[in-house]
Amino acid sequence: MSKTTECHSAFEFIRQHPIESLNINVQHFKHKVTGAEHYHLAADDPQNVFMVALRTVPMDSTGVAHILEHTVLCGSENYPVRDPFFMMIRRSLNTFMNAFTSSDWTAYPFATENRKDFQNLLQVYMDAVFFPSLDVLDFAQEGHRFEFEEPENPQSDLTYKGVVFNEMKGAMSSPISTLWQTFTTELYPTSTYHYNSGGEPADIPDLTHQQLLDFHKLHYHPSNSVFMTYGDISALEHQTQFETLGLSRFKEKVDVIKVPSEQRLTKPKKVLEHYALDEESLEKKTHIVLGWLLGENKNELDVLKGHLLSAVLLDNSASPLRKVLEETELASAPSPLCGLEDSNKEMVFAVGVQGSEAEHADAIEELVLNELQRIAKEGVDADQVDAMLHQLELSQREIGGDSYPYGLQLILQSLAGAMHDGDPIALLDTDKALLTLGKAIKQPEFIPNLVQEWLLDNPHRVCLTLVPDTELAQKKDDAEKAKLAQIKAGLSKDEAQAIVDLAAALKERQDQEDDASILPEVTKDDVPADIKIIPAKVSATKKSPYSVYEAGTNGIVYEQLLIDLPDLSEEEKAVLPLFHSCLPELGSGGRDYLQTQSLQAAVTGGLSAKSSIRANVHDVDKYHSHTILSGKALSRNQASLADLMQETLQTARFDETDRIKDLIDQIRSSIDHGVTGSGHSHAMRAAMQNFSPVAKWQFDRTGFEGIKAIKSIHKSLEEDAGLDKMVSHFTSIRDKLLNAPKQALLVADDSVVDDAYQTMQSSWNGLISSNTNAGFKLTASHNPIKQAWLTSTQVNFCAKAYPAVTSAHPDAPKLSVLGACLRNGFLHSAVREKGGAYGGGASFNAETASFCFYSYRDPRLLETYEDFDRALGWLMSSDATQAQVEEAILNVISAMDKPGSPAGEAKKAFYQHLYGREHNMLMQYREGVLSTTLADLREVAQKYIVPERGSFAVLTSEAKKELLEEHAFETFRL
């Protein structure tokens, strides 16, 4: 990592601070003219990250900050094209590229391993943020607009259109999103957090284009921004570009936008609100949440105290507050809002339940307060506090990067300090604060005092009861239609014509072919020729089925036990996901579940179990199947980790029937929460369900059918016989797993890998065997389907899938390019820009041997399916070009080359080998991608996108049932 403090003459050096535990050196600079701060996280990492964040503080729920984030990316001074952001996604080898709107900031980050690509993206991002076009037509497309249902007919119904409008309709269809927004509205009565920064669908149409321009002028000045970078490009190089690309044009400093402190409540308040739920039964669907407003988030010790307090009270089933929430008969499960929220200027501690009834609100509040008073009086076990401090240490040490790039994770971790006059460096380097906490917790009164001061003596408390309402969605829909009808009735002839003209102008703009050559690009010549190989330090054999990988894990050991799935009955298959969820949550090794939970927290970073069903690369009807038990720990605890994993599998307490029932109650309470958030994935899974055994398993266990199955199983537990049957299935599955062939995976850094390997062998040699038994059996019908799944949602999620091939087939790389080409060249414009959906595209899925079209948060339905069909016509026309194919190739290669964490890369190498994806095959696939031509795409499209072989699935609302049944959809209620 760089230690040089050299900077551009337009910047002044403030300080630097090495953080050895993160392998970075944080350098702090300030722009002399504007005061813009630059934090550079210097690291020996070729994956460089850039982010510019701006303090954005809306004081209404029109979604102005969110719509501005979208519109900023629709063209700028140097890049006056309609869609530079999405065009650059196609012309880049980025490993991450996005924009975020938070409650009080907006950020524009990207990451790439290619220096040329970094420069290209930086040019576009800087111009977009500081010199955007903010065209009124882009505002109409991305934000909101009036449009007649028949755009050229003023006599047809008036409607609202807009990408963000539909995005937020989808977002606010989620009960948990509604819960959080309602909760923060009450907890923050006067500040920006009172409002929905994403935008409330009912309020979004109130925003004017002029208000958008004014908001940009006020908030998007360098004085109000923070630049953050990570990687092996020097701070001087970054600052030279910042100055050249924008900062030099700003000649003065303006006032920084501040979030004022919230006006404190003098006494607690109770609130009753409603959320939309379209289900036959509303029993046990109420949420009850208590929340306290705490202090500011800028002091690293206060933030860590908050996380420690939250962990001690709520981390696991042995934590005292979580224990009473899990055991109460007044609710099904703890609330998903439980814990500390530290992203706002003033932190929030929340605790509550889901699966309750409104009449229990006072009792739940009393239950929570009584337990807090008990803790304040009696204290908590010192071992439990030590265990939670251990968890904080482990989370600080772990190197991420498997979801977001590691550098971006660090930047986001520190951003709150930069945004709120705190110290982002201190939020990264918590070692000193952890030592301070380690000393403080030696005092038995430390946690009781925090509970007393931060919670019990804090009057700024809200108790929110959120009750389901089956009529609320219809009421909102009716109110929107009535408002639109009233507006239409009041339109003059000229005003109606203006709406028609706007639709025509927007369509003309959307249809225009932009000159992409004005944007910078990388080409296939910039693509690395080879794939990185991570060799195993020890490779598994039949006699010694251990695979060992050495990686820079920063003192953390990762262990996995893989068990070949045995032959299971249909009932056992149905409960297998519940078996995996319960397994690490039960007692083991002679301990009860509370003792085991405490031990897990003290010596591990957590245990988990799951099934992995992966396609055979050569045969669509064959597959690999495993149960995988995973754990991680600091290297000093690796022996305890290995022993605990063994005990979990061999001795899990299936006699803890009350615990099993509680766990399944919790799973049932949470199962609906993520449906609309990932509605397109669910719809795709449904459309592909019959194409292969892997696809059928995914649909039956984690798709719509899996959701229905868990609801049915949960209902069966109301009778003792149902619970006895469940325990019998769990025992049978475990017995079969113990007799099945097993192997092990170890990932650790060079300082401990040999010791960890020896420890694992001594602990697991009696467990691991090469037994053979009847294998796991799955089949698929290969019949097309046409299904509609109904739930509470204001928007649609459409999917249409076609059977295809597995990854070893020569057509597979061409199909992957086809998906990117159709998405970039046709579907993005047709489904998102013109159709108003938040997203839409197509993708090839080698695991399920399918090619699938999809839309996300889509206001349309049958029209979107028509667009899916029209995509093939576009591909066959002269509108499709080889240049678009080249861009699609870059997209596919970028996804293939996206780096993960050191541990994640080692695990990926292991599983690629395990599932037959050897280096020569991966290289053949890569070469197949790089050599794809437009003629290839047309050939594979005609070969696989065959109308009579297509399967349809949609996630939608009850209101669409009749329409869909008229079009031969089979309908199911979730």
Short mmCIF file of N, CA and C in Angstrom, two decimals, residues 159-282:
data_model
loop_
_atom_site.label_atom_id
_atom_site.label_comp_id
_atom_site.label_asym_id
_atom_site.label_seq_id
_atom_site.Cartn_x
_atom_site.Cartn_y
_atom_site.Cartn_z
N THR A 159 -53.18 8.48 -17.09
CA THR A 159 -52.39 7.62 -16.20
C THR A 159 -51.12 8.34 -15.79
N TYR A 160 -50.48 7.78 -14.74
CA TYR A 160 -49.13 8.20 -14.37
C TYR A 160 -48.13 7.24 -14.99
N LYS A 161 -47.03 7.74 -15.51
CA LYS A 161 -45.93 6.92 -15.99
C LYS A 161 -44.64 7.42 -15.36
N GLY A 162 -43.61 6.60 -15.38
CA GLY A 162 -42.32 7.01 -14.86
C GLY A 162 -41.59 5.86 -14.19
N VAL A 163 -40.29 5.75 -14.44
CA VAL A 163 -39.51 4.64 -13.90
C VAL A 163 -39.49 4.66 -12.37
N VAL A 164 -39.14 5.81 -11.78
CA VAL A 164 -39.08 5.88 -10.31
C VAL A 164 -40.47 5.71 -9.71
N PHE A 165 -41.47 6.27 -10.34
CA PHE A 165 -42.85 6.10 -9.86
C PHE A 165 -43.18 4.61 -9.72
N ASN A 166 -42.85 3.82 -10.74
CA ASN A 166 -43.14 2.38 -10.69
C ASN A 166 -42.17 1.63 -9.77
N GLU A 167 -40.92 2.09 -9.74
CA GLU A 167 -39.96 1.47 -8.82
C GLU A 167 -40.46 1.58 -7.38
N MET A 168 -40.94 2.77 -7.00
CA MET A 168 -41.38 2.96 -5.63
C MET A 168 -42.73 2.29 -5.36
N LYS A 169 -43.56 2.15 -6.37
CA LYS A 169 -44.77 1.34 -6.18
C LYS A 169 -44.38 -0.09 -5.81
N GLY A 170 -43.35 -0.59 -6.49
CA GLY A 170 -42.88 -1.93 -6.16
C GLY A 170 -42.23 -1.99 -4.79
N ALA A 171 -41.38 -1.00 -4.49
CA ALA A 171 -40.67 -0.98 -3.21
C ALA A 171 -41.64 -0.90 -2.05
N MET A 172 -42.66 -0.05 -2.17
CA MET A 172 -43.59 0.14 -1.07
C MET A 172 -44.68 -0.93 -1.03
N SER A 173 -44.62 -1.90 -1.95
CA SER A 173 -45.48 -3.08 -1.84
C SER A 173 -44.95 -4.04 -0.79
N SER A 174 -43.70 -3.86 -0.40
CA SER A 174 -43.09 -4.73 0.60
C SER A 174 -43.55 -4.31 2.00
N PRO A 175 -44.11 -5.22 2.79
CA PRO A 175 -44.52 -4.85 4.15
C PRO A 175 -43.37 -4.32 5.00
N ILE A 176 -42.16 -4.86 4.80
CA ILE A 176 -41.04 -4.42 5.63
C ILE A 176 -40.58 -3.02 5.23
N SER A 177 -40.62 -2.70 3.93
CA SER A 177 -40.31 -1.34 3.51
C SER A 177 -41.32 -0.36 4.10
N THR A 178 -42.60 -0.73 4.08
CA THR A 178 -43.64 0.12 4.67
C THR A 178 -43.43 0.25 6.18
N LEU A 179 -43.07 -0.85 6.82
CA LEU A 179 -42.82 -0.84 8.27
C LEU A 179 -41.69 0.13 8.61
N TRP A 180 -40.57 0.04 7.89
CA TRP A 180 -39.42 0.89 8.18
C TRP A 180 -39.75 2.36 7.91
N GLN A 181 -40.41 2.63 6.77
CA GLN A 181 -40.71 4.01 6.43
C GLN A 181 -41.69 4.62 7.43
N THR A 182 -42.70 3.87 7.83
CA THR A 182 -43.66 4.37 8.81
C THR A 182 -42.99 4.60 10.15
N PHE A 183 -42.11 3.70 10.52
CA PHE A 183 -41.39 3.78 11.78
C PHE A 183 -40.50 5.02 11.83
N THR A 184 -39.71 5.25 10.78
CA THR A 184 -38.81 6.41 10.79
C THR A 184 -39.59 7.71 10.68
N THR A 185 -40.72 7.69 9.99
CA THR A 185 -41.56 8.89 9.93
C THR A 185 -41.97 9.33 11.33
N GLU A 186 -42.27 8.38 12.19
CA GLU A 186 -42.68 8.71 13.55
C GLU A 186 -41.50 9.02 14.46
N LEU A 187 -40.40 8.31 14.26
CA LEU A 187 -39.24 8.48 15.15
C LEU A 187 -38.51 9.80 14.86
N TYR A 188 -38.58 10.26 13.61
CA TYR A 188 -37.95 11.52 13.22
C TYR A 188 -39.06 12.50 12.78
N PRO A 189 -39.67 13.22 13.71
CA PRO A 189 -40.83 14.04 13.34
C PRO A 189 -40.51 15.28 12.53
N THR A 190 -39.26 15.78 12.56
CA THR A 190 -38.99 17.07 11.92
C THR A 190 -37.87 17.06 10.88
N SER A 191 -37.01 16.06 10.87
CA SER A 191 -35.83 16.11 10.00
C SER A 191 -36.08 15.35 8.70
N THR A 192 -35.07 15.29 7.86
CA THR A 192 -35.21 14.67 6.53
C THR A 192 -35.63 13.21 6.60
N TYR A 193 -35.29 12.52 7.69
CA TYR A 193 -35.63 11.09 7.81
C TYR A 193 -37.12 10.87 8.01
N HIS A 194 -37.86 11.95 8.27
CA HIS A 194 -39.31 11.86 8.39
C HIS A 194 -39.94 11.50 7.04
N TYR A 195 -39.21 11.80 5.97
CA TYR A 195 -39.75 11.66 4.61
C TYR A 195 -39.14 10.45 3.91
N ASN A 196 -39.81 10.00 2.87
CA ASN A 196 -39.34 8.88 2.07
C ASN A 196 -38.45 9.44 0.97
N SER A 197 -37.13 9.29 1.11
CA SER A 197 -36.21 9.88 0.13
C SER A 197 -36.36 9.21 -1.24
N GLY A 198 -36.83 7.97 -1.26
CA GLY A 198 -37.08 7.30 -2.53
C GLY A 198 -38.30 7.82 -3.23
N GLY A 199 -39.24 8.34 -2.43
CA GLY A 199 -40.48 8.88 -2.98
C GLY A 199 -41.67 8.01 -2.65
N GLU A 200 -42.73 8.63 -2.14
CA GLU A 200 -44.00 7.93 -1.97
C GLU A 200 -44.78 8.04 -3.27
N PRO A 201 -45.31 6.93 -3.80
CA PRO A 201 -46.03 7.00 -5.08
C PRO A 201 -47.11 8.08 -5.12
N ALA A 202 -47.78 8.32 -3.99
CA ALA A 202 -48.83 9.33 -3.98
C ALA A 202 -48.27 10.75 -4.06
N ASP A 203 -47.00 10.94 -3.65
CA ASP A 203 -46.40 12.27 -3.61
C ASP A 203 -45.51 12.57 -4.81
N ILE A 204 -44.99 11.53 -5.46
CA ILE A 204 -44.04 11.73 -6.56
C ILE A 204 -44.61 12.66 -7.65
N PRO A 205 -45.89 12.54 -8.03
CA PRO A 205 -46.40 13.41 -9.09
C PRO A 205 -46.44 14.90 -8.73
N ASP A 206 -46.20 15.23 -7.44
CA ASP A 206 -46.19 16.64 -7.05
C ASP A 206 -44.88 17.33 -7.40
N LEU A 207 -43.85 16.57 -7.73
CA LEU A 207 -42.54 17.15 -8.02
C LEU A 207 -42.52 17.78 -9.41
N THR A 208 -42.01 19.00 -9.48
CA THR A 208 -41.88 19.67 -10.78
C THR A 208 -40.44 19.59 -11.27
N HIS A 209 -40.28 19.78 -12.57
CA HIS A 209 -38.95 19.78 -13.16
C HIS A 209 -38.11 20.93 -12.59
N GLN A 210 -38.70 22.07 -12.35
CA GLN A 210 -37.97 23.20 -11.79
C GLN A 210 -37.46 22.88 -10.38
N GLN A 211 -38.26 22.19 -9.59
CA GLN A 211 -37.81 21.79 -8.26
C GLN A 211 -36.61 20.84 -8.35
N LEU A 212 -36.62 19.98 -9.35
CA LEU A 212 -35.48 19.09 -9.57
C LEU A 212 -34.22 19.90 -9.87
N LEU A 213 -34.34 20.88 -10.76
CA LEU A 213 -33.20 21.73 -11.11
C LEU A 213 -32.70 22.48 -9.88
N ASP A 214 -33.61 23.01 -9.09
CA ASP A 214 -33.22 23.76 -7.89
C ASP A 214 -32.51 22.87 -6.89
N PHE A 215 -33.00 21.63 -6.75
CA PHE A 215 -32.38 20.70 -5.80
C PHE A 215 -30.95 20.37 -6.23
N HIS A 216 -30.75 20.18 -7.53
CA HIS A 216 -29.39 19.91 -8.03
C HIS A 216 -28.48 21.10 -7.77
N LYS A 217 -28.96 22.28 -8.06
CA LYS A 217 -28.13 23.47 -7.89
C LYS A 217 -27.69 23.64 -6.43
N LEU A 218 -28.59 23.34 -5.51
CA LEU A 218 -28.30 23.52 -4.09
C LEU A 218 -27.40 22.42 -3.54
N HIS A 219 -27.62 21.18 -3.97
CA HIS A 219 -26.95 20.04 -3.33
C HIS A 219 -25.74 19.50 -4.08
N TYR A 220 -25.67 19.68 -5.42
CA TYR A 220 -24.61 19.03 -6.20
C TYR A 220 -23.46 19.99 -6.48
N HIS A 221 -22.94 20.61 -5.45
CA HIS A 221 -21.76 21.46 -5.56
C HIS A 221 -20.61 20.71 -4.89
N PRO A 222 -19.38 20.82 -5.42
CA PRO A 222 -18.26 20.10 -4.79
C PRO A 222 -18.10 20.37 -3.30
N SER A 223 -18.45 21.58 -2.86
CA SER A 223 -18.35 21.88 -1.42
C SER A 223 -19.20 20.93 -0.59
N ASN A 224 -20.25 20.43 -1.20
CA ASN A 224 -21.20 19.57 -0.50
C ASN A 224 -20.93 18.09 -0.77
N SER A 225 -19.74 17.79 -1.32
CA SER A 225 -19.44 16.41 -1.74
C SER A 225 -18.23 15.86 -1.00
N VAL A 226 -18.11 14.56 -1.06
CA VAL A 226 -16.94 13.85 -0.55
C VAL A 226 -16.51 12.86 -1.63
N PHE A 227 -15.22 12.89 -1.99
CA PHE A 227 -14.65 11.93 -2.93
C PHE A 227 -13.96 10.84 -2.12
N MET A 228 -14.23 9.59 -2.49
CA MET A 228 -13.59 8.47 -1.80
C MET A 228 -13.09 7.48 -2.85
N THR A 229 -11.84 7.06 -2.71
CA THR A 229 -11.22 6.15 -3.66
C THR A 229 -10.50 5.04 -2.91
N TYR A 230 -10.31 3.93 -3.61
CA TYR A 230 -9.63 2.77 -3.02
C TYR A 230 -8.84 2.08 -4.12
N GLY A 231 -7.66 1.56 -3.77
CA GLY A 231 -6.90 0.75 -4.72
C GLY A 231 -5.48 1.22 -4.89
N ASP A 232 -4.87 0.77 -6.02
CA ASP A 232 -3.45 1.04 -6.22
C ASP A 232 -3.17 2.23 -7.14
N ILE A 233 -4.19 2.97 -7.57
CA ILE A 233 -3.97 4.25 -8.24
C ILE A 233 -3.70 5.29 -7.16
N SER A 234 -2.71 6.15 -7.36
CA SER A 234 -2.31 7.09 -6.32
C SER A 234 -3.32 8.22 -6.15
N ALA A 235 -3.31 8.82 -4.97
CA ALA A 235 -4.18 9.98 -4.71
C ALA A 235 -3.87 11.11 -5.69
N LEU A 236 -2.61 11.30 -6.01
CA LEU A 236 -2.22 12.36 -6.95
C LEU A 236 -2.88 12.14 -8.32
N GLU A 237 -2.85 10.91 -8.82
CA GLU A 237 -3.49 10.63 -10.12
C GLU A 237 -4.98 10.92 -10.06
N HIS A 238 -5.63 10.50 -8.99
CA HIS A 238 -7.06 10.77 -8.84
C HIS A 238 -7.33 12.27 -8.85
N GLN A 239 -6.59 12.99 -8.04
CA GLN A 239 -6.86 14.42 -7.88
C GLN A 239 -6.57 15.21 -9.16
N THR A 240 -5.59 14.77 -9.91
CA THR A 240 -5.32 15.40 -11.20
C THR A 240 -6.54 15.30 -12.10
N GLN A 241 -7.18 14.13 -12.08
CA GLN A 241 -8.38 13.93 -12.89
C GLN A 241 -9.56 14.71 -12.32
N PHE A 242 -9.73 14.69 -11.00
CA PHE A 242 -10.85 15.44 -10.39
C PHE A 242 -10.79 16.91 -10.81
N GLU A 243 -9.58 17.46 -10.74
CA GLU A 243 -9.41 18.88 -11.06
C GLU A 243 -9.68 19.14 -12.53
N THR A 244 -9.11 18.30 -13.39
CA THR A 244 -9.26 18.49 -14.83
C THR A 244 -10.71 18.29 -15.27
N LEU A 245 -11.36 17.30 -14.70
CA LEU A 245 -12.70 16.90 -15.17
C LEU A 245 -13.83 17.73 -14.55
N GLY A 246 -13.51 18.60 -13.61
CA GLY A 246 -14.63 19.35 -13.05
C GLY A 246 -14.32 20.38 -12.00
N LEU A 247 -13.49 20.02 -11.03
CA LEU A 247 -13.33 20.91 -9.88
C LEU A 247 -12.75 22.27 -10.24
N SER A 248 -11.89 22.33 -11.26
CA SER A 248 -11.27 23.60 -11.64
C SER A 248 -12.30 24.63 -12.09
N ARG A 249 -13.48 24.20 -12.45
CA ARG A 249 -14.51 25.13 -12.95
C ARG A 249 -15.29 25.78 -11.81
N PHE A 250 -15.10 25.31 -10.61
CA PHE A 250 -15.79 25.90 -9.46
C PHE A 250 -14.84 26.86 -8.75
N LYS A 251 -15.24 28.12 -8.67
CA LYS A 251 -14.34 29.18 -8.20
C LYS A 251 -14.60 29.62 -6.78
N GLU A 252 -15.60 29.04 -6.14
CA GLU A 252 -15.89 29.47 -4.78
C GLU A 252 -16.42 28.32 -3.95
N LYS A 253 -16.41 28.55 -2.69
CA LYS A 253 -16.91 27.57 -1.73
C LYS A 253 -18.32 27.97 -1.31
N VAL A 254 -19.22 27.02 -1.20
CA VAL A 254 -20.57 27.31 -0.72
C VAL A 254 -20.81 26.57 0.59
N ASP A 255 -21.88 26.93 1.27
CA ASP A 255 -22.19 26.30 2.55
C ASP A 255 -22.51 24.82 2.35
N VAL A 256 -22.04 24.02 3.28
CA VAL A 256 -22.32 22.59 3.24
C VAL A 256 -23.73 22.35 3.79
N ILE A 257 -24.48 21.48 3.10
CA ILE A 257 -25.82 21.12 3.56
C ILE A 257 -25.69 20.26 4.83
N LYS A 258 -26.41 20.64 5.85
CA LYS A 258 -26.35 19.90 7.11
C LYS A 258 -27.71 19.30 7.45
N VAL A 259 -27.68 18.16 8.11
CA VAL A 259 -28.90 17.59 8.68
C VAL A 259 -29.00 18.08 10.12
N PRO A 260 -30.02 18.86 10.44
CA PRO A 260 -30.14 19.33 11.83
C PRO A 260 -30.46 18.17 12.76
N SER A 261 -30.11 18.35 14.01
CA SER A 261 -30.46 17.34 15.01
C SER A 261 -31.96 17.29 15.20
N GLU A 262 -32.47 16.10 15.45
CA GLU A 262 -33.91 15.92 15.60
C GLU A 262 -34.41 16.57 16.89
N GLN A 263 -35.58 17.14 16.82
CA GLN A 263 -36.22 17.66 18.03
C GLN A 263 -36.67 16.48 18.88
N ARG A 264 -36.21 16.46 20.10
CA ARG A 264 -36.42 15.28 20.95
C ARG A 264 -37.82 15.24 21.55
N LEU A 265 -38.38 14.04 21.58
CA LEU A 265 -39.66 13.84 22.24
C LEU A 265 -39.46 13.94 23.75
N THR A 266 -40.42 14.51 24.40
CA THR A 266 -40.34 14.61 25.87
C THR A 266 -41.00 13.43 26.56
N LYS A 267 -41.78 12.68 25.80
CA LYS A 267 -42.37 11.46 26.34
C LYS A 267 -42.61 10.47 25.21
N PRO A 268 -42.62 9.19 25.50
CA PRO A 268 -42.83 8.17 24.46
C PRO A 268 -44.20 8.34 23.81
N LYS A 269 -44.29 7.87 22.55
CA LYS A 269 -45.59 7.93 21.88
C LYS A 269 -45.93 6.58 21.25
N LYS A 270 -47.23 6.35 21.12
CA LYS A 270 -47.75 5.13 20.50
C LYS A 270 -48.42 5.51 19.18
N VAL A 271 -48.22 4.69 18.18
CA VAL A 271 -48.77 4.97 16.85
C VAL A 271 -49.40 3.70 16.30
N LEU A 272 -50.58 3.84 15.71
CA LEU A 272 -51.25 2.72 15.02
C LEU A 272 -51.40 3.10 13.55
N GLU A 273 -50.82 2.29 12.66
CA GLU A 273 -50.92 2.52 11.22
C GLU A 273 -51.26 1.21 10.52
N HIS A 274 -51.51 1.29 9.22
CA HIS A 274 -51.93 0.11 8.45
C HIS A 274 -51.02 -0.10 7.23
N TYR A 275 -50.94 -1.33 6.80
CA TYR A 275 -50.25 -1.64 5.55
C TYR A 275 -51.12 -2.56 4.70
N ALA A 276 -50.88 -2.50 3.40
CA ALA A 276 -51.70 -3.28 2.47
C ALA A 276 -51.27 -4.74 2.47
N LEU A 277 -52.24 -5.63 2.60
CA LEU A 277 -51.97 -7.06 2.53
C LEU A 277 -53.16 -7.74 1.88
N ASP A 278 -52.93 -8.37 0.77
CA ASP A 278 -54.01 -9.01 0.02
C ASP A 278 -53.99 -10.51 0.30
N GLU A 279 -54.43 -10.89 1.49
CA GLU A 279 -54.49 -12.30 1.86
C GLU A 279 -55.83 -12.59 2.50
N GLU A 280 -56.25 -13.85 2.43
CA GLU A 280 -57.55 -14.23 2.96
C GLU A 280 -57.59 -14.10 4.47
N SER A 281 -56.49 -14.49 5.13
CA SER A 281 -56.45 -14.42 6.60
C SER A 281 -55.46 -13.35 7.04
N LEU A 282 -55.90 -12.49 7.97
CA LEU A 282 -55.01 -11.47 8.53
C LEU A 282 -54.53 -11.86 9.92
#
